[in-house]
């Protein structure tokens, strides 16, 4: 057995055991995913998870979650909002339709060069950048349709670029041009930005300051016990995926969060 597979398996088993005894914490939880599953995705997978999550929490729209967090609201309930990074085709064909059945929405963070990519670009992006072979991007018509249905379209850099460097020219292109392209294609303001890879070490204060010039709200996928990072400039999300078991998700939303 490959060591990485064994570690992953043991982690999965451990989290499911711990999660079986975990109780979701009160507060606002932004869950961030990417895809239904790596192989054989179906809307039923996500619908099943949502049905289970709804029994232990209340779903709220992402813009309402952001408003509560930025106002440092204290809530006496377990509230969950959703975001998804990378803009895979199943976001439009499965993820958004599943959320709509539960009368909620998501923010979808996209990479314009992936949206517009040819076969060679898509293959490189999925195999070497985000390590999701055979996944396909949403195209602009799907993205515009999501927006018209009440979902949020956010920026994720032009090419899923790691922004923890000091090359100002590259950072401006990846961060600012991404906003310009999305706004041009959708005809609406783009106020949400999530930096790729998501851990705090994948950005730095210089790149966050650049992003803050252009976007109203910035997001990580890290430090889930705290609402904010980078001196209050970045809202933290918690990683999940729609094919995770309920105990696995429960474990991560059981930790109290602080402002």
PDB file of C-alpha atoms in Angstrom:
ATOM      1  CA  UNK A   1       0.000   0.000   0.000  1.00  0.00           C
ATOM      2  CA  UNK A   2       1.344   3.444  -0.943  1.00  0.00           C
ATOM      3  CA  UNK A   3       2.234   5.527   2.159  1.00  0.00           C
ATOM      4  CA  UNK A   4       0.207   8.536   0.943  1.00  0.00           C
ATOM      5  CA  UNK A   5      -2.861   6.362   0.426  1.00  0.00           C
ATOM      6  CA  UNK A   6      -2.454   4.853   3.889  1.00  0.00           C
ATOM      7  CA  UNK A   7      -2.140   8.298   5.510  1.00  0.00           C
ATOM      8  CA  UNK A   8      -5.200   9.526   3.639  1.00  0.00           C
ATOM      9  CA  UNK A   9      -7.201   6.457   4.607  1.00  0.00           C
ATOM     10  CA  UNK A  10      -6.244   6.707   8.287  1.00  0.00           C
ATOM     11  CA  UNK A  11      -7.065  10.419   8.319  1.00  0.00           C
ATOM     12  CA  UNK A  12     -10.458   9.716   6.756  1.00  0.00           C
ATOM     13  CA  UNK A  13     -11.271   7.020   9.312  1.00  0.00           C
ATOM     14  CA  UNK A  14     -10.080   9.154  12.230  1.00  0.00           C
ATOM     15  CA  UNK A  15     -12.113  12.191  11.165  1.00  0.00           C
ATOM     16  CA  UNK A  16     -15.226  10.091  10.689  1.00  0.00           C
ATOM     17  CA  UNK A  17     -14.844   8.628  14.170  1.00  0.00           C
ATOM     18  CA  UNK A  18     -14.204  11.999  15.806  1.00  0.00           C
ATOM     19  CA  UNK A  19     -16.953  13.607  13.745  1.00  0.00           C
ATOM     20  CA  UNK A  20     -19.481  11.041  14.888  1.00  0.00           C
ATOM     21  CA  UNK A  21     -19.261  12.594  18.369  1.00  0.00           C
ATOM     22  CA  UNK A  22     -18.915  16.212  17.221  1.00  0.00           C
ATOM     23  CA  UNK A  23     -21.644  18.814  17.532  1.00  0.00           C
ATOM     24  CA  UNK A  24     -21.685  21.717  15.052  1.00  0.00           C
ATOM     25  CA  UNK A  25     -20.631  24.971  16.673  1.00  0.00           C
ATOM     26  CA  UNK A  26     -22.851  28.016  16.618  1.00  0.00           C
ATOM     27  CA  UNK A  27     -21.614  30.666  14.242  1.00  0.00           C
ATOM     28  CA  UNK A  28     -21.213  31.376  10.540  1.00  0.00           C
ATOM     29  CA  UNK A  29     -19.389  28.691   8.586  1.00  0.00           C
ATOM     30  CA  UNK A  30     -18.345  29.296   4.972  1.00  0.00           C
ATOM     31  CA  UNK A  31     -17.652  25.907   3.418  1.00  0.00           C
ATOM     32  CA  UNK A  32     -15.441  25.922   0.349  1.00  0.00           C
ATOM     33  CA  UNK A  33     -15.319  23.070  -2.149  1.00  0.00           C
ATOM     34  CA  UNK A  34     -14.212  22.415  -5.699  1.00  0.00           C
ATOM     35  CA  UNK A  35     -16.130  19.521  -7.253  1.00  0.00           C
ATOM     36  CA  UNK A  36     -18.776  16.891  -6.565  1.00  0.00           C
ATOM     37  CA  UNK A  37     -16.176  14.129  -6.684  1.00  0.00           C
ATOM     38  CA  UNK A  38     -13.011  13.299  -8.572  1.00  0.00           C
ATOM     39  CA  UNK A  39     -14.641  10.414 -10.436  1.00  0.00           C
ATOM     40  CA  UNK A  40     -18.239   9.790 -11.476  1.00  0.00           C
ATOM     41  CA  UNK A  41     -19.807  12.987 -10.097  1.00  0.00           C
ATOM     42  CA  UNK A  42     -23.581  13.101  -9.809  1.00  0.00           C
ATOM     43  CA  UNK A  43     -25.976  15.646  -8.379  1.00  0.00           C
ATOM     44  CA  UNK A  44     -27.377  12.979  -6.032  1.00  0.00           C
ATOM     45  CA  UNK A  45     -24.069  12.921  -4.106  1.00  0.00           C
ATOM     46  CA  UNK A  46     -24.370  16.587  -3.180  1.00  0.00           C
ATOM     47  CA  UNK A  47     -28.124  16.440  -2.627  1.00  0.00           C
ATOM     48  CA  UNK A  48     -27.604  13.676  -0.092  1.00  0.00           C
ATOM     49  CA  UNK A  49     -24.987  15.690   1.789  1.00  0.00           C
ATOM     50  CA  UNK A  50     -27.163  18.810   1.763  1.00  0.00           C
ATOM     51  CA  UNK A  51     -30.128  16.863   3.118  1.00  0.00           C
ATOM     52  CA  UNK A  52     -28.000  15.667   6.028  1.00  0.00           C
ATOM     53  CA  UNK A  53     -26.427  19.059   6.678  1.00  0.00           C
ATOM     54  CA  UNK A  54     -29.809  20.771   6.692  1.00  0.00           C
ATOM     55  CA  UNK A  55     -30.828  18.678   9.702  1.00  0.00           C
ATOM     56  CA  UNK A  56     -28.057  20.162  11.841  1.00  0.00           C
ATOM     57  CA  UNK A  57     -27.690  23.677  10.425  1.00  0.00           C
ATOM     58  CA  UNK A  58     -29.367  26.504   8.561  1.00  0.00           C
ATOM     59  CA  UNK A  59     -28.249  27.395   5.035  1.00  0.00           C
ATOM     60  CA  UNK A  60     -27.806  31.076   4.244  1.00  0.00           C
ATOM     61  CA  UNK A  61     -26.814  32.924   1.104  1.00  0.00           C
ATOM     62  CA  UNK A  62     -23.141  33.684   0.746  1.00  0.00           C
ATOM     63  CA  UNK A  63     -23.665  37.453   0.612  1.00  0.00           C
ATOM     64  CA  UNK A  64     -25.637  37.268   3.893  1.00  0.00           C
ATOM     65  CA  UNK A  65     -22.864  35.226   5.519  1.00  0.00           C
ATOM     66  CA  UNK A  66     -20.269  37.781   4.420  1.00  0.00           C
ATOM     67  CA  UNK A  67     -22.382  40.640   5.782  1.00  0.00           C
ATOM     68  CA  UNK A  68     -22.740  38.928   9.163  1.00  0.00           C
ATOM     69  CA  UNK A  69     -19.026  38.183   9.382  1.00  0.00           C
ATOM     70  CA  UNK A  70     -17.887  41.658   8.349  1.00  0.00           C
ATOM     71  CA  UNK A  71     -20.276  43.107  10.949  1.00  0.00           C
ATOM     72  CA  UNK A  72     -18.802  40.665  13.505  1.00  0.00           C
ATOM     73  CA  UNK A  73     -22.265  39.385  14.302  1.00  0.00           C
ATOM     74  CA  UNK A  74     -22.877  36.915  17.094  1.00  0.00           C
ATOM     75  CA  UNK A  75     -25.441  34.304  16.080  1.00  0.00           C
ATOM     76  CA  UNK A  76     -27.217  31.685  18.153  1.00  0.00           C
ATOM     77  CA  UNK A  77     -27.429  29.111  15.385  1.00  0.00           C
ATOM     78  CA  UNK A  78     -25.213  27.062  13.094  1.00  0.00           C
ATOM     79  CA  UNK A  79     -25.261  28.903   9.764  1.00  0.00           C
ATOM     80  CA  UNK A  80     -23.642  27.510   6.621  1.00  0.00           C
ATOM     81  CA  UNK A  81     -22.868  29.244   3.324  1.00  0.00           C
ATOM     82  CA  UNK A  82     -21.082  27.787   0.320  1.00  0.00           C
ATOM     83  CA  UNK A  83     -18.311  28.751  -2.082  1.00  0.00           C
ATOM     84  CA  UNK A  84     -16.525  26.762  -4.797  1.00  0.00           C
ATOM     85  CA  UNK A  85     -13.124  27.411  -6.378  1.00  0.00           C
ATOM     86  CA  UNK A  86     -11.694  26.737  -9.861  1.00  0.00           C
ATOM     87  CA  UNK A  87     -14.916  26.849 -11.884  1.00  0.00           C
ATOM     88  CA  UNK A  88     -15.343  23.269 -13.048  1.00  0.00           C
ATOM     89  CA  UNK A  89     -18.224  22.478 -15.377  1.00  0.00           C
ATOM     90  CA  UNK A  90     -20.087  20.535 -12.697  1.00  0.00           C
ATOM     91  CA  UNK A  91     -20.480  23.784 -10.737  1.00  0.00           C
ATOM     92  CA  UNK A  92     -23.050  24.811 -13.337  1.00  0.00           C
ATOM     93  CA  UNK A  93     -24.522  21.411 -14.163  1.00  0.00           C
ATOM     94  CA  UNK A  94     -24.751  19.858 -10.668  1.00  0.00           C
ATOM     95  CA  UNK A  95     -23.579  22.010  -7.748  1.00  0.00           C
ATOM     96  CA  UNK A  96     -25.643  25.139  -8.397  1.00  0.00           C
ATOM     97  CA  UNK A  97     -28.830  23.170  -9.264  1.00  0.00           C
ATOM     98  CA  UNK A  98     -28.454  21.187  -6.010  1.00  0.00           C
ATOM     99  CA  UNK A  99     -28.077  24.363  -3.944  1.00  0.00           C
ATOM    100  CA  UNK A 100     -31.066  25.919  -5.679  1.00  0.00           C
ATOM    101  CA  UNK A 101     -33.212  23.001  -4.529  1.00  0.00           C
ATOM    102  CA  UNK A 102     -32.399  24.136  -0.988  1.00  0.00           C
ATOM    103  CA  UNK A 103     -33.151  27.791  -1.791  1.00  0.00           C
ATOM    104  CA  UNK A 104     -29.584  28.949  -1.358  1.00  0.00           C
ATOM    105  CA  UNK A 105     -26.659  30.007  -3.516  1.00  0.00           C
ATOM    106  CA  UNK A 106     -22.872  29.978  -3.677  1.00  0.00           C
ATOM    107  CA  UNK A 107     -19.950  32.122  -4.746  1.00  0.00           C
ATOM    108  CA  UNK A 108     -18.027  30.544  -7.619  1.00  0.00           C
ATOM    109  CA  UNK A 109     -14.416  31.703  -7.904  1.00  0.00           C
ATOM    110  CA  UNK A 110     -13.139  31.361 -11.457  1.00  0.00           C
ATOM    111  CA  UNK A 111      -9.928  31.637 -13.477  1.00  0.00           C
ATOM    112  CA  UNK A 112     -10.675  33.427 -16.775  1.00  0.00           C
ATOM    113  CA  UNK A 113      -7.848  31.779 -18.717  1.00  0.00           C
ATOM    114  CA  UNK A 114      -9.224  28.371 -17.694  1.00  0.00           C
ATOM    115  CA  UNK A 115     -12.718  29.459 -18.740  1.00  0.00           C
ATOM    116  CA  UNK A 116     -11.417  30.401 -22.172  1.00  0.00           C
ATOM    117  CA  UNK A 117      -8.752  27.720 -22.423  1.00  0.00           C
ATOM    118  CA  UNK A 118      -8.175  25.459 -25.401  1.00  0.00           C
ATOM    119  CA  UNK A 119      -7.657  21.722 -24.985  1.00  0.00           C
ATOM    120  CA  UNK A 120      -3.929  22.075 -24.316  1.00  0.00           C
ATOM    121  CA  UNK A 121      -4.409  24.765 -21.667  1.00  0.00           C
ATOM    122  CA  UNK A 122      -7.198  22.794 -19.962  1.00  0.00           C
ATOM    123  CA  UNK A 123      -5.101  19.634 -19.873  1.00  0.00           C
ATOM    124  CA  UNK A 124      -2.136  21.480 -18.354  1.00  0.00           C
ATOM    125  CA  UNK A 125      -4.344  23.308 -15.863  1.00  0.00           C
ATOM    126  CA  UNK A 126      -6.152  20.207 -14.624  1.00  0.00           C
ATOM    127  CA  UNK A 127      -3.206  17.823 -14.647  1.00  0.00           C
ATOM    128  CA  UNK A 128      -0.391  20.076 -13.446  1.00  0.00           C
ATOM    129  CA  UNK A 129      -1.937  23.044 -11.637  1.00  0.00           C
ATOM    130  CA  UNK A 130      -5.010  21.822  -9.742  1.00  0.00           C
ATOM    131  CA  UNK A 131      -4.371  18.065 -10.114  1.00  0.00           C
ATOM    132  CA  UNK A 132      -7.868  17.146 -11.266  1.00  0.00           C
ATOM    133  CA  UNK A 133      -7.393  15.267 -14.555  1.00  0.00           C
ATOM    134  CA  UNK A 134     -10.292  15.192 -17.003  1.00  0.00           C
ATOM    135  CA  UNK A 135     -12.241  18.009 -15.346  1.00  0.00           C
ATOM    136  CA  UNK A 136     -13.629  20.652 -17.701  1.00  0.00           C
ATOM    137  CA  UNK A 137     -14.193  24.374 -17.113  1.00  0.00           C
ATOM    138  CA  UNK A 138     -17.413  26.287 -17.086  1.00  0.00           C
ATOM    139  CA  UNK A 139     -17.665  28.589 -20.080  1.00  0.00           C
ATOM    140  CA  UNK A 140     -18.859  32.184 -20.002  1.00  0.00           C
ATOM    141  CA  UNK A 141     -22.443  31.369 -20.993  1.00  0.00           C
ATOM    142  CA  UNK A 142     -22.726  29.044 -17.986  1.00  0.00           C
ATOM    143  CA  UNK A 143     -21.107  31.597 -15.680  1.00  0.00           C
ATOM    144  CA  UNK A 144     -23.444  34.356 -16.817  1.00  0.00           C
ATOM    145  CA  UNK A 145     -26.398  32.007 -16.312  1.00  0.00           C
ATOM    146  CA  UNK A 146     -25.270  31.305 -12.744  1.00  0.00           C
ATOM    147  CA  UNK A 147     -25.045  35.009 -12.049  1.00  0.00           C
ATOM    148  CA  UNK A 148     -28.515  35.604 -13.439  1.00  0.00           C
ATOM    149  CA  UNK A 149     -29.834  32.891 -11.120  1.00  0.00           C
ATOM    150  CA  UNK A 150     -28.498  34.714  -8.069  1.00  0.00           C
ATOM    151  CA  UNK A 151     -25.081  33.171  -7.560  1.00  0.00           C
ATOM    152  CA  UNK A 152     -21.938  35.245  -6.979  1.00  0.00           C
ATOM    153  CA  UNK A 153     -19.070  35.166  -9.467  1.00  0.00           C
ATOM    154  CA  UNK A 154     -15.715  35.801  -7.850  1.00  0.00           C
ATOM    155  CA  UNK A 155     -12.104  36.018  -9.005  1.00  0.00           C
ATOM    156  CA  UNK A 156      -9.442  33.369  -8.444  1.00  0.00           C
ATOM    157  CA  UNK A 157      -6.595  34.925 -10.502  1.00  0.00           C
ATOM    158  CA  UNK A 158      -6.218  34.542 -14.242  1.00  0.00           C
ATOM    159  CA  UNK A 159      -4.378  31.196 -14.071  1.00  0.00           C
ATOM    160  CA  UNK A 160      -4.747  29.852 -10.501  1.00  0.00           C
ATOM    161  CA  UNK A 161      -1.544  31.703  -9.671  1.00  0.00           C
ATOM    162  CA  UNK A 162       0.043  31.446  -6.219  1.00  0.00           C
ATOM    163  CA  UNK A 163       0.270  35.045  -5.044  1.00  0.00           C
ATOM    164  CA  UNK A 164       2.948  34.722  -2.362  1.00  0.00           C
ATOM    165  CA  UNK A 165       5.635  36.501  -4.375  1.00  0.00           C
ATOM    166  CA  UNK A 166       6.767  40.096  -4.879  1.00  0.00           C
ATOM    167  CA  UNK A 167       6.529  40.388  -8.671  1.00  0.00           C
ATOM    168  CA  UNK A 168       4.192  43.378  -8.790  1.00  0.00           C
ATOM    169  CA  UNK A 169       3.635  43.159 -12.541  1.00  0.00           C
ATOM    170  CA  UNK A 170       2.555  39.515 -12.340  1.00  0.00           C
ATOM    171  CA  UNK A 171       0.410  40.148  -9.272  1.00  0.00           C
ATOM    172  CA  UNK A 172      -1.358  43.053 -10.941  1.00  0.00           C
ATOM    173  CA  UNK A 173      -2.070  40.919 -14.002  1.00  0.00           C
ATOM    174  CA  UNK A 174      -3.262  37.894 -12.073  1.00  0.00           C
ATOM    175  CA  UNK A 175      -5.342  39.836  -9.537  1.00  0.00           C
ATOM    176  CA  UNK A 176      -6.494  43.050 -11.208  1.00  0.00           C
ATOM    177  CA  UNK A 177      -6.853  41.848 -14.799  1.00  0.00           C
ATOM    178  CA  UNK A 178      -8.908  38.926 -13.487  1.00  0.00           C
ATOM    179  CA  UNK A 179     -11.429  41.409 -12.107  1.00  0.00           C
ATOM    180  CA  UNK A 180     -11.489  43.391 -15.358  1.00  0.00           C
ATOM    181  CA  UNK A 181     -12.126  40.326 -17.510  1.00  0.00           C
ATOM    182  CA  UNK A 182     -14.909  38.988 -15.279  1.00  0.00           C
ATOM    183  CA  UNK A 183     -16.638  42.358 -15.188  1.00  0.00           C
ATOM    184  CA  UNK A 184     -16.341  42.764 -18.946  1.00  0.00           C
ATOM    185  CA  UNK A 185     -17.729  39.295 -19.647  1.00  0.00           C
ATOM    186  CA  UNK A 186     -20.538  39.342 -17.071  1.00  0.00           C
ATOM    187  CA  UNK A 187     -21.452  43.013 -17.161  1.00  0.00           C
ATOM    188  CA  UNK A 188     -21.515  43.155 -13.356  1.00  0.00           C
ATOM    189  CA  UNK A 189     -19.102  44.234 -10.604  1.00  0.00           C
ATOM    190  CA  UNK A 190     -16.744  41.564  -9.266  1.00  0.00           C
ATOM    191  CA  UNK A 191     -16.229  42.216  -5.553  1.00  0.00           C
ATOM    192  CA  UNK A 192     -15.099  38.786  -4.283  1.00  0.00           C
ATOM    193  CA  UNK A 193     -11.561  37.394  -4.552  1.00  0.00           C
ATOM    194  CA  UNK A 194     -10.233  34.069  -3.231  1.00  0.00           C
ATOM    195  CA  UNK A 195      -6.509  33.475  -3.520  1.00  0.00           C
ATOM    196  CA  UNK A 196      -5.512  30.083  -4.995  1.00  0.00           C
ATOM    197  CA  UNK A 197      -4.377  27.177  -2.831  1.00  0.00           C
ATOM    198  CA  UNK A 198      -5.895  28.974   0.117  1.00  0.00           C
ATOM    199  CA  UNK A 199      -3.454  28.452   2.971  1.00  0.00           C
ATOM    200  CA  UNK A 200      -2.145  31.621   4.595  1.00  0.00           C
ATOM    201  CA  UNK A 201       1.385  30.934   3.393  1.00  0.00           C
ATOM    202  CA  UNK A 202       0.107  30.988  -0.191  1.00  0.00           C
ATOM    203  CA  UNK A 203      -0.281  34.784   0.003  1.00  0.00           C
ATOM    204  CA  UNK A 204       1.619  37.605   1.644  1.00  0.00           C
ATOM    205  CA  UNK A 205       0.841  41.052   2.951  1.00  0.00           C
ATOM    206  CA  UNK A 206       1.947  42.675  -0.319  1.00  0.00           C
ATOM    207  CA  UNK A 207      -0.330  40.555  -2.520  1.00  0.00           C
ATOM    208  CA  UNK A 208      -3.216  40.920  -0.064  1.00  0.00           C
ATOM    209  CA  UNK A 209      -2.794  44.705  -0.148  1.00  0.00           C
ATOM    210  CA  UNK A 210      -2.954  44.605  -3.943  1.00  0.00           C
ATOM    211  CA  UNK A 211      -6.085  42.452  -3.861  1.00  0.00           C
ATOM    212  CA  UNK A 212      -7.687  44.771  -1.309  1.00  0.00           C
ATOM    213  CA  UNK A 213      -7.297  47.681  -3.746  1.00  0.00           C
ATOM    214  CA  UNK A 214      -9.554  45.978  -6.256  1.00  0.00           C
ATOM    215  CA  UNK A 215     -11.975  43.773  -4.305  1.00  0.00           C
ATOM    216  CA  UNK A 216     -14.333  44.431  -1.434  1.00  0.00           C
ATOM    217  CA  UNK A 217     -14.012  40.932   0.054  1.00  0.00           C
ATOM    218  CA  UNK A 218     -10.998  38.598   0.158  1.00  0.00           C
ATOM    219  CA  UNK A 219     -11.040  34.916   1.118  1.00  0.00           C
ATOM    220  CA  UNK A 220      -8.620  32.221   2.202  1.00  0.00           C
ATOM    221  CA  UNK A 221      -9.244  28.524   2.828  1.00  0.00           C
ATOM    222  CA  UNK A 222      -7.408  28.368   6.125  1.00  0.00           C
ATOM    223  CA  UNK A 223      -7.377  29.159   9.857  1.00  0.00           C
ATOM    224  CA  UNK A 224     -10.968  27.980  10.242  1.00  0.00           C
ATOM    225  CA  UNK A 225     -11.060  28.709  13.988  1.00  0.00           C
ATOM    226  CA  UNK A 226     -10.900  32.437  13.255  1.00  0.00           C
ATOM    227  CA  UNK A 227     -13.130  34.503  11.005  1.00  0.00           C
ATOM    228  CA  UNK A 228     -10.334  36.766   9.780  1.00  0.00           C
ATOM    229  CA  UNK A 229      -6.661  36.684   8.830  1.00  0.00           C
ATOM    230  CA  UNK A 230      -4.176  39.270   7.537  1.00  0.00           C
ATOM    231  CA  UNK A 231      -5.243  41.902  10.074  1.00  0.00           C
ATOM    232  CA  UNK A 232      -8.920  41.594   9.256  1.00  0.00           C
ATOM    233  CA  UNK A 233      -8.510  41.867   5.484  1.00  0.00           C
ATOM    234  CA  UNK A 234      -9.211  38.206   4.651  1.00  0.00           C
ATOM    235  CA  UNK A 235     -12.267  36.103   5.540  1.00  0.00           C
ATOM    236  CA  UNK A 236     -11.401  32.495   6.299  1.00  0.00           C
ATOM    237  CA  UNK A 237     -13.305  29.571   4.789  1.00  0.00           C
ATOM    238  CA  UNK A 238     -13.295  25.891   5.713  1.00  0.00           C
ATOM    239  CA  UNK A 239     -12.456  23.261   3.108  1.00  0.00           C
ATOM    240  CA  UNK A 240     -15.018  20.552   2.381  1.00  0.00           C
ATOM    241  CA  UNK A 241     -16.155  18.586  -0.658  1.00  0.00           C
ATOM    242  CA  UNK A 242     -19.693  17.420  -1.524  1.00  0.00           C
ATOM    243  CA  UNK A 243     -18.714  13.752  -1.332  1.00  0.00           C
ATOM    244  CA  UNK A 244     -17.429  13.978   2.248  1.00  0.00           C
ATOM    245  CA  UNK A 245     -19.365  12.079   4.883  1.00  0.00           C
ATOM    246  CA  UNK A 246     -21.461  14.051   7.361  1.00  0.00           C
ATOM    247  CA  UNK A 247     -19.211  13.172  10.368  1.00  0.00           C
ATOM    248  CA  UNK A 248     -16.193  14.424   8.415  1.00  0.00           C
ATOM    249  CA  UNK A 249     -17.865  17.800   7.799  1.00  0.00           C
ATOM    250  CA  UNK A 250     -19.227  17.911  11.358  1.00  0.00           C
ATOM    251  CA  UNK A 251     -15.763  17.562  12.808  1.00  0.00           C
ATOM    252  CA  UNK A 252     -14.566  20.731  11.112  1.00  0.00           C
ATOM    253  CA  UNK A 253     -17.640  22.827  11.888  1.00  0.00           C
ATOM    254  CA  UNK A 254     -17.592  21.734  15.532  1.00  0.00           C
ATOM    255  CA  UNK A 255     -14.771  24.124  16.418  1.00  0.00           C
ATOM    256  CA  UNK A 256     -15.937  27.481  17.844  1.00  0.00           C
ATOM    257  CA  UNK A 257     -14.799  30.490  15.810  1.00  0.00           C
ATOM    258  CA  UNK A 258     -13.640  33.873  17.048  1.00  0.00           C
ATOM    259  CA  UNK A 259     -13.380  37.353  15.548  1.00  0.00           C
TER     260      UNK A 259
END
